[in-house]
PDB file of N, CA and C in Angstrom:
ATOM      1  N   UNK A   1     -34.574  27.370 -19.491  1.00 52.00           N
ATOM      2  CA  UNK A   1     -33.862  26.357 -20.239  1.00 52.00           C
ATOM      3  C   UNK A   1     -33.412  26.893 -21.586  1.00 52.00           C
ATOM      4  N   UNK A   2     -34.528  28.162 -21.899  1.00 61.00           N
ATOM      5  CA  UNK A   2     -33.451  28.337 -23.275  1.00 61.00           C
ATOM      6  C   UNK A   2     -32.430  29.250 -23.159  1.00 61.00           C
ATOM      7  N   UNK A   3     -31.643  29.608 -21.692  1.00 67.00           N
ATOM      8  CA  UNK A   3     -30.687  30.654 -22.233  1.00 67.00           C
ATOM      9  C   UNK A   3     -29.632  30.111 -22.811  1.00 67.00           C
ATOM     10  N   UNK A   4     -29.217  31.403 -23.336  1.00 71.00           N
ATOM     11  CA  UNK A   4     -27.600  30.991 -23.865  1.00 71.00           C
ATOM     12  C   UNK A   4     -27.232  31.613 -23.592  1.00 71.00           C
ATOM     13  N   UNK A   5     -25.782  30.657 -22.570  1.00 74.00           N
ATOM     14  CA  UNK A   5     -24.943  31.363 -21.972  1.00 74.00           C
ATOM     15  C   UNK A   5     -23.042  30.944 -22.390  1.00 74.00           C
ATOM     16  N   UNK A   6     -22.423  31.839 -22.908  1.00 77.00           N
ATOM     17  CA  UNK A   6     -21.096  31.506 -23.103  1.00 77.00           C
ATOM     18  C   UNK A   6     -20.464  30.638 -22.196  1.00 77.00           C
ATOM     19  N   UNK A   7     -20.048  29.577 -22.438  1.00 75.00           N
ATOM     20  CA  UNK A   7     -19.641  29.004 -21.343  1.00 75.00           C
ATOM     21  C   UNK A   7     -17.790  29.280 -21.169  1.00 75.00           C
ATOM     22  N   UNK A   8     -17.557  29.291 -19.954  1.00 82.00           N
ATOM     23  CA  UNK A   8     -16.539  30.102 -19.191  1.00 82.00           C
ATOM     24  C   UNK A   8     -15.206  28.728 -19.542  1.00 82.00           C
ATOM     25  N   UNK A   9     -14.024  29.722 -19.940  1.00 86.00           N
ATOM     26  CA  UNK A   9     -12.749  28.650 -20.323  1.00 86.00           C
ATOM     27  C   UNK A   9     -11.816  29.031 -18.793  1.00 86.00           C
ATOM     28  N   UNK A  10     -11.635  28.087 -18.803  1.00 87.00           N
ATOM     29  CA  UNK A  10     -10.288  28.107 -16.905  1.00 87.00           C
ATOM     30  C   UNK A  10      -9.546  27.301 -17.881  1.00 87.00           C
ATOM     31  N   UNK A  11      -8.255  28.349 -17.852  1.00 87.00           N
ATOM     32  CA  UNK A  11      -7.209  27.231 -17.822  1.00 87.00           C
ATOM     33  C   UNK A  11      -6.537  26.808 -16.643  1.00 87.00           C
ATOM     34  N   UNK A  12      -6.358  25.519 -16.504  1.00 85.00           N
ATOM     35  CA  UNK A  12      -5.554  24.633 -15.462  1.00 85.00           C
ATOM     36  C   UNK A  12      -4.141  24.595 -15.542  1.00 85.00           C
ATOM     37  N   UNK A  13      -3.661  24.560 -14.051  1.00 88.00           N
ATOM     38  CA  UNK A  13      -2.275  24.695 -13.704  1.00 88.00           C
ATOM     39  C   UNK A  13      -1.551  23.316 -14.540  1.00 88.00           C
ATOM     40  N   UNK A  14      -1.949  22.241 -15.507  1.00 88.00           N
ATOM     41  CA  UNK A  14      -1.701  21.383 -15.951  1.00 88.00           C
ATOM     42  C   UNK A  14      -1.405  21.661 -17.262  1.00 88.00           C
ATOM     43  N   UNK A  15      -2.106  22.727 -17.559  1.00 85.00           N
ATOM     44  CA  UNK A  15      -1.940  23.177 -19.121  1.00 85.00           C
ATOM     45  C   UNK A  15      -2.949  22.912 -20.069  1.00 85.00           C
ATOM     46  N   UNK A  16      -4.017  22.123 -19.493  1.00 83.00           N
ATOM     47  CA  UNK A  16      -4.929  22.067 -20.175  1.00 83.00           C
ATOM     48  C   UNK A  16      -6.019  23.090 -19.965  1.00 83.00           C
ATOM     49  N   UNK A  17      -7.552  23.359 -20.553  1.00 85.00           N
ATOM     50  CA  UNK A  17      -8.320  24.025 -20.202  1.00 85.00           C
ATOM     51  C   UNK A  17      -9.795  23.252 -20.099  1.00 85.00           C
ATOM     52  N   UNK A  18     -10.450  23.981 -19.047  1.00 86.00           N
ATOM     53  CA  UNK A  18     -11.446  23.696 -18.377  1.00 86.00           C
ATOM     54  C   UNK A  18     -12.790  24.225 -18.907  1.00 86.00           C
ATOM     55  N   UNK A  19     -13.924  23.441 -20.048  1.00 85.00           N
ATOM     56  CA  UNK A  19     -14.928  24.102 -20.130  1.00 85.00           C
ATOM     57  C   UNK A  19     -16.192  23.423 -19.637  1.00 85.00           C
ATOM     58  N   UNK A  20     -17.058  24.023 -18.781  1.00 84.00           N
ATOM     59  CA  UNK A  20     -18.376  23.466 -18.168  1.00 84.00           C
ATOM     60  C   UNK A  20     -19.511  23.694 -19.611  1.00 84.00           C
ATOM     61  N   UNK A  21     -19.976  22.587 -19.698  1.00 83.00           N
ATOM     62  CA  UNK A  21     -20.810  22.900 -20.940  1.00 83.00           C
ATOM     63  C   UNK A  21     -22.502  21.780 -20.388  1.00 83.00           C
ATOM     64  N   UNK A  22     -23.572  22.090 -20.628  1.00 84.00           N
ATOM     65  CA  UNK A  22     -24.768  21.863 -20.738  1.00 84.00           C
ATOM     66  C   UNK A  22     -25.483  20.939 -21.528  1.00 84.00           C
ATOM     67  N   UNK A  23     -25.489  19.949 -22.170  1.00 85.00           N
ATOM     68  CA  UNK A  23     -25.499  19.097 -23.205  1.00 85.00           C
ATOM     69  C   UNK A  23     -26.467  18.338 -22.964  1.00 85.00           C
ATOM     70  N   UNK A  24     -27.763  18.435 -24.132  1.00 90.00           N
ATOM     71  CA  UNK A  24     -28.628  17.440 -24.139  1.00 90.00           C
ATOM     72  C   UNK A  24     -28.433  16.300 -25.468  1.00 90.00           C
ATOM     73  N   UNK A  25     -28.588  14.907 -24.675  1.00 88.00           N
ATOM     74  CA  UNK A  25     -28.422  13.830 -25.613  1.00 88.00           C
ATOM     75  C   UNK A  25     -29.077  12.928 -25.093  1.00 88.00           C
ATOM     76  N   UNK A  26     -29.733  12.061 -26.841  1.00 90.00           N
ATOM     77  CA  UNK A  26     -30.672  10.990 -26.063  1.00 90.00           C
ATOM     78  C   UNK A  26     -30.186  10.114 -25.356  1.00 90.00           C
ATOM     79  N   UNK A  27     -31.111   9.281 -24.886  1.00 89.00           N
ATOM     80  CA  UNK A  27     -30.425   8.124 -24.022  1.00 89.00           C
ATOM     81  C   UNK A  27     -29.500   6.796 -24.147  1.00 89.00           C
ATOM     82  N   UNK A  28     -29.424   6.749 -25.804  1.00 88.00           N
ATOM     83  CA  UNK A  28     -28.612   5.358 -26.395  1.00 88.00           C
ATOM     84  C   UNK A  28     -27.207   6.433 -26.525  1.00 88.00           C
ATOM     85  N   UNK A  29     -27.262   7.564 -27.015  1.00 89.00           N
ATOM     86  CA  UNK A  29     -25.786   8.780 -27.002  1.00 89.00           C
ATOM     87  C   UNK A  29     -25.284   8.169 -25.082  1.00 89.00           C
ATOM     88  N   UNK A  30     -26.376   8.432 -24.072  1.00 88.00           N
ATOM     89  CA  UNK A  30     -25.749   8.429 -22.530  1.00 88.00           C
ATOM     90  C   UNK A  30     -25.258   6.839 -22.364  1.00 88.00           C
ATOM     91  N   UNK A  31     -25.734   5.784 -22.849  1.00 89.00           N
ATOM     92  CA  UNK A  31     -25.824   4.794 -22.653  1.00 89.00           C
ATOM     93  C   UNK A  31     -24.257   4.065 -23.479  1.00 89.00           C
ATOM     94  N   UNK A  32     -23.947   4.723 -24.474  1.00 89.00           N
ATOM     95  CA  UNK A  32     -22.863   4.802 -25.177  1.00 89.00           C
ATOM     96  C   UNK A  32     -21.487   5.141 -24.425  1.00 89.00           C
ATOM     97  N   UNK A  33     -21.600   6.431 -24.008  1.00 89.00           N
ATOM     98  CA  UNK A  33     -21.035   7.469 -22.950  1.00 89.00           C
ATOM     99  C   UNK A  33     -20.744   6.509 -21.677  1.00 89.00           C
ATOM    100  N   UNK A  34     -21.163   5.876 -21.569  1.00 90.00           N
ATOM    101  CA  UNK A  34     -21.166   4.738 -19.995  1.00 90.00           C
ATOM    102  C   UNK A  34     -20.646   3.657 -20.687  1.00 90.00           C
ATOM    103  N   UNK A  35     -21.023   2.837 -21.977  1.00 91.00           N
ATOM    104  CA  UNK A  35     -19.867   1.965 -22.171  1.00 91.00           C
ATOM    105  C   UNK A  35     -18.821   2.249 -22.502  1.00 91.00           C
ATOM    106  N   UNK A  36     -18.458   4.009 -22.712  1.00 90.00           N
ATOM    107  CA  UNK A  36     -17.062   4.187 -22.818  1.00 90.00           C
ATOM    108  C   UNK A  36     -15.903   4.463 -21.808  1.00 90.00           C
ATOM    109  N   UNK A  37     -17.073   4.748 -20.646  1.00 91.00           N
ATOM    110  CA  UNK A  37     -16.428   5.047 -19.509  1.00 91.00           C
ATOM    111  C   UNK A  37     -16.139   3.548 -18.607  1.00 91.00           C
ATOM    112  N   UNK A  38     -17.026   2.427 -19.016  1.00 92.00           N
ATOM    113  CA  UNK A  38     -16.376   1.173 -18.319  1.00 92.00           C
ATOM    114  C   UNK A  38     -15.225   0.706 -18.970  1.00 92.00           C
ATOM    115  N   UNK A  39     -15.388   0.607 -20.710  1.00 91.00           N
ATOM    116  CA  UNK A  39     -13.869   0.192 -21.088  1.00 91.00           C
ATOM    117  C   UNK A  39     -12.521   1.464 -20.422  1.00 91.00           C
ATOM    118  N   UNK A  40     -12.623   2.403 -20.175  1.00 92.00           N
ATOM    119  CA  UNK A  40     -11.833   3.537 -19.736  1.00 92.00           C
ATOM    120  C   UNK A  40     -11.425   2.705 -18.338  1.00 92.00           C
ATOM    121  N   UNK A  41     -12.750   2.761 -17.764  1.00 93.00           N
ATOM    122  CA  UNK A  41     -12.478   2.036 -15.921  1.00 93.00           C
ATOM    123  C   UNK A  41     -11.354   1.023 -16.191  1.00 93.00           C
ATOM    124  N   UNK A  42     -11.976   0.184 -17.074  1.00 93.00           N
ATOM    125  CA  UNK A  42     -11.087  -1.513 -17.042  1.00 93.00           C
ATOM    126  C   UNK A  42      -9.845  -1.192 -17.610  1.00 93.00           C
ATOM    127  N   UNK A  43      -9.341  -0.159 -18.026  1.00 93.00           N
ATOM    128  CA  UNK A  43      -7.992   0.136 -18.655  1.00 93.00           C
ATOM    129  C   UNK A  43      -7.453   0.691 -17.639  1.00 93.00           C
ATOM    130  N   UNK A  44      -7.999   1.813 -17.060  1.00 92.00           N
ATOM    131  CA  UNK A  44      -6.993   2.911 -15.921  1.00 92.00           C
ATOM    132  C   UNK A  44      -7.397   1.956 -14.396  1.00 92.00           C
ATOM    133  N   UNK A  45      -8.028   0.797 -14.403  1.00 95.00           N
ATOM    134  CA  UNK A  45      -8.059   0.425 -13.089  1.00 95.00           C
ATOM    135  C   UNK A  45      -8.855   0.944 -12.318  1.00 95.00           C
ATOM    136  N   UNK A  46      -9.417   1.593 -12.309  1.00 95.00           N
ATOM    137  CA  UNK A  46     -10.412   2.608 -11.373  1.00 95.00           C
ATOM    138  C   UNK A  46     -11.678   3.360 -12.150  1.00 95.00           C
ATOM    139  N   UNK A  47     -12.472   3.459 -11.116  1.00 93.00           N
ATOM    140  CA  UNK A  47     -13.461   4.108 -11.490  1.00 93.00           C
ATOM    141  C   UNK A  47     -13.687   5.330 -12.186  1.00 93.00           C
ATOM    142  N   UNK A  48     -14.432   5.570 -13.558  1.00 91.00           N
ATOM    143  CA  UNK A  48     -14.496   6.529 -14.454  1.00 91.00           C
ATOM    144  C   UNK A  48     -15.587   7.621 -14.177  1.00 91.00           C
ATOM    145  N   UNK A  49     -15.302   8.666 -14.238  1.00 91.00           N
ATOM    146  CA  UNK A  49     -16.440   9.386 -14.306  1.00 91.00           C
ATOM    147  C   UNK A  49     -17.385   9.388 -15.915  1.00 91.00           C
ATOM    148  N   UNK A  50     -18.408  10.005 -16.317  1.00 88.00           N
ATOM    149  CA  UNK A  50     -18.859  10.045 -17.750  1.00 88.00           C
ATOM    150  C   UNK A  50     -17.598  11.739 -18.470  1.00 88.00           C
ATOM    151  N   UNK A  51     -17.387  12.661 -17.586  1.00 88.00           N
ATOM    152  CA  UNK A  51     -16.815  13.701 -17.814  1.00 88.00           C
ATOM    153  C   UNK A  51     -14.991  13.068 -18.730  1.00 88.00           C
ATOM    154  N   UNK A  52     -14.774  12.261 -17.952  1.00 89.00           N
ATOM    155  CA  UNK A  52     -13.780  11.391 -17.691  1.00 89.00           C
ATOM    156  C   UNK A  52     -13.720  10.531 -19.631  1.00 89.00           C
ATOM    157  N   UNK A  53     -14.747   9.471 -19.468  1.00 90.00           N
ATOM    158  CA  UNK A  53     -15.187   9.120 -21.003  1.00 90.00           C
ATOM    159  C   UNK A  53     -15.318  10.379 -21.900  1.00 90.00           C
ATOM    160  N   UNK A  54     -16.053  11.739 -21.932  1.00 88.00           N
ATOM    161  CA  UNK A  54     -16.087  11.712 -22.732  1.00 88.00           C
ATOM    162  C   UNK A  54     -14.625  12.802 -23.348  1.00 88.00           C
ATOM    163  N   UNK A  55     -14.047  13.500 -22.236  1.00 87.00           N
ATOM    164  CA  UNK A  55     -12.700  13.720 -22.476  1.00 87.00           C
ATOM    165  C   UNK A  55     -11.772  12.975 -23.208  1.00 87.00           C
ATOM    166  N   UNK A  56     -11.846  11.612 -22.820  1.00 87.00           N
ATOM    167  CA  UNK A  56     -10.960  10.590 -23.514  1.00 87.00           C
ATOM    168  C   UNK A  56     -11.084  10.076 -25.207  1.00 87.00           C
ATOM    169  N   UNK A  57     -12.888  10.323 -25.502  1.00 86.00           N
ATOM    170  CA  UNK A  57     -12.624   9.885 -26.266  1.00 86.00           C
ATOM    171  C   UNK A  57     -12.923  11.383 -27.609  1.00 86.00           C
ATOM    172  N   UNK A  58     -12.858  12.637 -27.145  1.00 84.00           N
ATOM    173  CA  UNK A  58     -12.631  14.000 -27.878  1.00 84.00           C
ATOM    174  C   UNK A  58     -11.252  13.922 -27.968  1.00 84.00           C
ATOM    175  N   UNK A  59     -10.262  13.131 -26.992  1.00 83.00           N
ATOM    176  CA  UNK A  59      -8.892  13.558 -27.763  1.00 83.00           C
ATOM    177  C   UNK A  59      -8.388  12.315 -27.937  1.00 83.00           C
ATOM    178  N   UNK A  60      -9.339  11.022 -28.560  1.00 81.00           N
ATOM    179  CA  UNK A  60      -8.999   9.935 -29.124  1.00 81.00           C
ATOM    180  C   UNK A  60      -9.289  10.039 -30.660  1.00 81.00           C
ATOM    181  N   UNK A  61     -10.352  11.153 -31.128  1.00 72.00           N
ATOM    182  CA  UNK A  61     -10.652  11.398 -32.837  1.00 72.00           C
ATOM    183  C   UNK A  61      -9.707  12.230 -32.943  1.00 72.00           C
ATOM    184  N   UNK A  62      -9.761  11.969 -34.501  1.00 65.00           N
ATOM    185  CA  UNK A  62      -8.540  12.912 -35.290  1.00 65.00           C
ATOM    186  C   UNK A  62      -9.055  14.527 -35.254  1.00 65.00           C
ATOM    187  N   UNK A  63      -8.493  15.583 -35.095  1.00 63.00           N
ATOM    188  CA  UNK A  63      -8.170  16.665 -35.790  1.00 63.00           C
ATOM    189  C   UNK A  63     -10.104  17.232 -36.150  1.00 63.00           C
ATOM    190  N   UNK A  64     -10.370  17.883 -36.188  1.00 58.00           N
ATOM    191  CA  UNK A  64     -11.983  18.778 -36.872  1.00 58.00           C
ATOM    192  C   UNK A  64     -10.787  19.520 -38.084  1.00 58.00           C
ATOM    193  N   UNK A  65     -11.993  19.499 -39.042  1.00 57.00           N
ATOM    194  CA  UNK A  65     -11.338  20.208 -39.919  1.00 57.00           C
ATOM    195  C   UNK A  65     -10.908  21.569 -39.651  1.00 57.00           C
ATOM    196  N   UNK A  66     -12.288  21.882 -39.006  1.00 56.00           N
ATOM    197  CA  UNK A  66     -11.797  23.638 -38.768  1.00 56.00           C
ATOM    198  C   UNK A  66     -10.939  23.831 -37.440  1.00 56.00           C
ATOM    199  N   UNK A  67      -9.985  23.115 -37.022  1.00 56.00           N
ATOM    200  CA  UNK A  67      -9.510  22.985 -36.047  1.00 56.00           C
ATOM    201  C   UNK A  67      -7.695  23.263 -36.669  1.00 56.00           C
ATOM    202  N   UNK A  68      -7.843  23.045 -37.615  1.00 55.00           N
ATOM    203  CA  UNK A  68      -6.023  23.597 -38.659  1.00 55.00           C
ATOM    204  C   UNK A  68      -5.594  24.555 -38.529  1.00 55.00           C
ATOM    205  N   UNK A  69      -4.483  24.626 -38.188  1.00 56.00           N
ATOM    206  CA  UNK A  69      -3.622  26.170 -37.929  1.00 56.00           C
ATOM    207  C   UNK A  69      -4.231  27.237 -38.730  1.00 56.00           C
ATOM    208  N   UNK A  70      -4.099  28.115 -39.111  1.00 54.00           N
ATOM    209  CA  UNK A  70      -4.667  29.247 -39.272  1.00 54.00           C
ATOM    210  C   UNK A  70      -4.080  28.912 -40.461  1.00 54.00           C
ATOM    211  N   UNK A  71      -3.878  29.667 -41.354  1.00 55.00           N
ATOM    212  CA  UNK A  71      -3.673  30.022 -43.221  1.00 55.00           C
ATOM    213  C   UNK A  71      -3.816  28.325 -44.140  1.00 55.00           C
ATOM    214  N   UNK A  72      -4.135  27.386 -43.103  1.00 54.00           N
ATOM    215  CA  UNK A  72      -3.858  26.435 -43.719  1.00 54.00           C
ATOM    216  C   UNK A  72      -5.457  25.902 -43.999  1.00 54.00           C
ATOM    217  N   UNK A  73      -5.685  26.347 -45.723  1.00 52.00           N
ATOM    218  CA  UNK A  73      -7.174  25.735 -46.091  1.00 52.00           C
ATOM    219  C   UNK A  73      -7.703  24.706 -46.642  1.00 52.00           C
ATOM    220  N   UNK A  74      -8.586  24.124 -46.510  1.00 53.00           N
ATOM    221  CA  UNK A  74      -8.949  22.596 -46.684  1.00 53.00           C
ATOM    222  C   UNK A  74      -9.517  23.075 -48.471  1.00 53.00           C
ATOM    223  N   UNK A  75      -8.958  21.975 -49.323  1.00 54.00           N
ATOM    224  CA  UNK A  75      -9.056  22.469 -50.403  1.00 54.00           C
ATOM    225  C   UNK A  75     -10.749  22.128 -50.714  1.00 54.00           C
ATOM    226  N   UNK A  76     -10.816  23.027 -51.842  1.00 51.00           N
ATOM    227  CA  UNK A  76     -12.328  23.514 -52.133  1.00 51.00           C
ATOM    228  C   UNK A  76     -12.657  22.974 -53.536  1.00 51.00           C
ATOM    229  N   UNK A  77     -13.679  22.142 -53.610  1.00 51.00           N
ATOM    230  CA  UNK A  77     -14.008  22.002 -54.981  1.00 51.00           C
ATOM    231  C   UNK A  77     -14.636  22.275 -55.968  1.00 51.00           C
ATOM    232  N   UNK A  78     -14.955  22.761 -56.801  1.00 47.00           N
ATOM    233  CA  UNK A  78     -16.184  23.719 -57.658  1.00 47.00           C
ATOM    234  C   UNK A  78     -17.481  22.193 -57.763  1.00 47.00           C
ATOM    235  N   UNK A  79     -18.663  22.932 -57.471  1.00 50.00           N
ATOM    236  CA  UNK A  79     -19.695  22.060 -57.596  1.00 50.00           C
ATOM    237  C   UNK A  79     -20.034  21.738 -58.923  1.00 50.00           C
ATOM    238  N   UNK A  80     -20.408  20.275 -59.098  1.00 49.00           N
ATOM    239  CA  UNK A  80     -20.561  19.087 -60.209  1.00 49.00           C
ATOM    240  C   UNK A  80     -21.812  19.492 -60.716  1.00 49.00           C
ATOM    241  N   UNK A  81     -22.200  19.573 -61.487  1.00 48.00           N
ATOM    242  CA  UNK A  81     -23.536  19.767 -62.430  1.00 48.00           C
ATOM    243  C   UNK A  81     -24.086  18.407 -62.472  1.00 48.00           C
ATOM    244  N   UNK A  82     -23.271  17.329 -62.307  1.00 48.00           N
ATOM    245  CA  UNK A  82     -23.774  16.075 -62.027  1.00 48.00           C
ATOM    246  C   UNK A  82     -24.191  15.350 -61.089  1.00 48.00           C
ATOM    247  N   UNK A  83     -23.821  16.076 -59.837  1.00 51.00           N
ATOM    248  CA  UNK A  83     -24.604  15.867 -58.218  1.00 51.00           C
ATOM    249  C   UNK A  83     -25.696  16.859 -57.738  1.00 51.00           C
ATOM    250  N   UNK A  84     -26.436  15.668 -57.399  1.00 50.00           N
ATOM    251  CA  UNK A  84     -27.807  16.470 -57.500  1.00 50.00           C
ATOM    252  C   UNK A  84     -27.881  16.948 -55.773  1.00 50.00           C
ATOM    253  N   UNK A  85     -28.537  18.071 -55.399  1.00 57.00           N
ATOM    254  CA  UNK A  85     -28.676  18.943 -54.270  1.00 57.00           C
ATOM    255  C   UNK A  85     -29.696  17.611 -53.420  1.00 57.00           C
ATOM    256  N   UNK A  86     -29.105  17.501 -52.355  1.00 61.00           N
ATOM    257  CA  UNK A  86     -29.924  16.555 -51.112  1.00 61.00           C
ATOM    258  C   UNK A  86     -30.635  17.659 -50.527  1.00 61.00           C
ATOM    259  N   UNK A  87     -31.603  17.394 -50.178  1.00 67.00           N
ATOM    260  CA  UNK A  87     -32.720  17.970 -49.377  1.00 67.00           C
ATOM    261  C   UNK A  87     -31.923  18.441 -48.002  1.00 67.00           C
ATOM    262  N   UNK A  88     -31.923  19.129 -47.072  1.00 72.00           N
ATOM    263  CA  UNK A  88     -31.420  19.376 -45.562  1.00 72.00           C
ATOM    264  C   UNK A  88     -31.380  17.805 -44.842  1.00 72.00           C
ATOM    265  N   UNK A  89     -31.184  17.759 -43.992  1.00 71.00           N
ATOM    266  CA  UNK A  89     -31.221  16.637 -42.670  1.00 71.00           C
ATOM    267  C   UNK A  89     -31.593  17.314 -41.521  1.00 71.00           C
ATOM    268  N   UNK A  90     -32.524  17.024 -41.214  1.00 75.00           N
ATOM    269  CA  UNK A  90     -32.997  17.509 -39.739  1.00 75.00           C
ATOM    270  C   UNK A  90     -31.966  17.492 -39.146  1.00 75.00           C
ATOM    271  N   UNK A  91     -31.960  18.712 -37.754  1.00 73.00           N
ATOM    272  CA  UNK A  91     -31.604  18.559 -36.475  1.00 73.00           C
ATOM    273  C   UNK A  91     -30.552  17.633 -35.569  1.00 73.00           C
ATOM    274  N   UNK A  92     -31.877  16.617 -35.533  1.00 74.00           N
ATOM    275  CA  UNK A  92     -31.527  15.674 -34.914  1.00 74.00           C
ATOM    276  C   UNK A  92     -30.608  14.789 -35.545  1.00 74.00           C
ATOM    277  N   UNK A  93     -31.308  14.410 -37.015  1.00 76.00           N
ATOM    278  CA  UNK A  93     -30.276  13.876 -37.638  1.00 76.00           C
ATOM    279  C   UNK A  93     -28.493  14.118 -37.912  1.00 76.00           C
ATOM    280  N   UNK A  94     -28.735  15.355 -38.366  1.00 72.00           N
ATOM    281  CA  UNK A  94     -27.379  15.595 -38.170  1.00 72.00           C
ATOM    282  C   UNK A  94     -26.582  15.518 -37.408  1.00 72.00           C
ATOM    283  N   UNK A  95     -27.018  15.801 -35.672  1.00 73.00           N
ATOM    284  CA  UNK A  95     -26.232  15.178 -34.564  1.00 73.00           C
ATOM    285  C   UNK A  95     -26.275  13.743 -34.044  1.00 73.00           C
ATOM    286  N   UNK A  96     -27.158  12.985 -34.422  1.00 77.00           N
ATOM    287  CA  UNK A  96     -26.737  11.698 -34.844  1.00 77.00           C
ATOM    288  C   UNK A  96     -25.917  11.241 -35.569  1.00 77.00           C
ATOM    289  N   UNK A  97     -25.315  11.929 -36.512  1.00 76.00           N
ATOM    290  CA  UNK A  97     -24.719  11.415 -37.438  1.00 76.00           C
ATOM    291  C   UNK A  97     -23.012  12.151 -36.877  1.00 76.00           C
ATOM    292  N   UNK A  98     -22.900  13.194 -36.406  1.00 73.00           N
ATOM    293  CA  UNK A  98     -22.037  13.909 -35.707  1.00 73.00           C
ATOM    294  C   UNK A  98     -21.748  12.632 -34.351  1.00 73.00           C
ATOM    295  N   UNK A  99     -22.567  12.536 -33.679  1.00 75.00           N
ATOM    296  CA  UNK A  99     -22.248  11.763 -32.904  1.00 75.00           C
ATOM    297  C   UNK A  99     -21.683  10.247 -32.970  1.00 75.00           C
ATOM    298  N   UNK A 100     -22.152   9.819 -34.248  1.00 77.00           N
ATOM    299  CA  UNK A 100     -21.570   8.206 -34.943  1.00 77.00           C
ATOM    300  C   UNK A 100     -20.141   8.296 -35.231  1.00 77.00           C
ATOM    301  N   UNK A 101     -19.893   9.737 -35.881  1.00 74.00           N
ATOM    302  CA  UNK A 101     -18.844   9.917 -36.378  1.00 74.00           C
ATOM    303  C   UNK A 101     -17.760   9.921 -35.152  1.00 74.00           C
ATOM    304  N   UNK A 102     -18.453  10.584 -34.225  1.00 73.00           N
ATOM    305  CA  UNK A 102     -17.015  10.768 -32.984  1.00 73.00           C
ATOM    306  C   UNK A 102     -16.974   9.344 -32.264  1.00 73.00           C
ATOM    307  N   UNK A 103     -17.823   8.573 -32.195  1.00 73.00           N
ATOM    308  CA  UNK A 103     -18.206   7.343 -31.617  1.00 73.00           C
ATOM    309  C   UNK A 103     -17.077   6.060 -32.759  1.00 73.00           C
ATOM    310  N   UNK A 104     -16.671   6.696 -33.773  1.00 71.00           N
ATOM    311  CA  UNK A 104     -16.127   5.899 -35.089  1.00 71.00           C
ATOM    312  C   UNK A 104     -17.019   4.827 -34.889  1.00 71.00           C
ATOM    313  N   UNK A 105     -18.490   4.807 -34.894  1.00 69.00           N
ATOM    314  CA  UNK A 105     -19.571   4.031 -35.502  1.00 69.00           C
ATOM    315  C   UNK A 105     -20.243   3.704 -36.740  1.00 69.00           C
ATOM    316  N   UNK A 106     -19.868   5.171 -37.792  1.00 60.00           N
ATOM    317  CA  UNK A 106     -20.477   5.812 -39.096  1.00 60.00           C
ATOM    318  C   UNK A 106     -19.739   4.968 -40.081  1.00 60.00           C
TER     319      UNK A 106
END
């Protein structure tokens, strides 16, 4: 369970590309994932897969930052002497919070 393995890009005769990826998430993230795939069902008429949801809703959020054409940099700000340093966020937390964000829950 712990390898890491690159996971393999196919591009499709459609023009899009194909990546198989491994993903552990708790069960309110899967449970989420399934109410996105019934509103999906009740829109396209037919039955959704979860692969299906979560395709739909990676190219329903805007843009990742680091996702910008190349030379084009997200401007940078010199750090405030008046904001004080937050401690880390666990792990988990942080992909909770990653995950709210793509969910537009946050």
């Amino acid at each position: 369970m712990n390898d890491r393995v690159t996971p393999t890009v196919q591009a499709l005769p459609d023009g899009e590309a194909e990546i198989a990826l491994v993903i552990r998430l708790p069960w309110e993230d899967v449970a989420r994932l399934g109410q996105e795939a019934g509103r999906l069902a009740s829109q396209m008429q037919r039955p959704v897969t979860l692969d299906e949801a979560v395709s739909s809703r990676l190219r329903s959020t805007r843009p990742a930052a680091h996702a910008k054409p190349a030379g084009e940099q997200p401007a940078v700000t010199p750090p405030s002497g008046s904001v004080s340093s937050l401690p880390p966020r666990p792990p988990a937390e942080q992909a909770r919070q990653a995950i709210e964000r793509i969910n537009g829950t946050a």
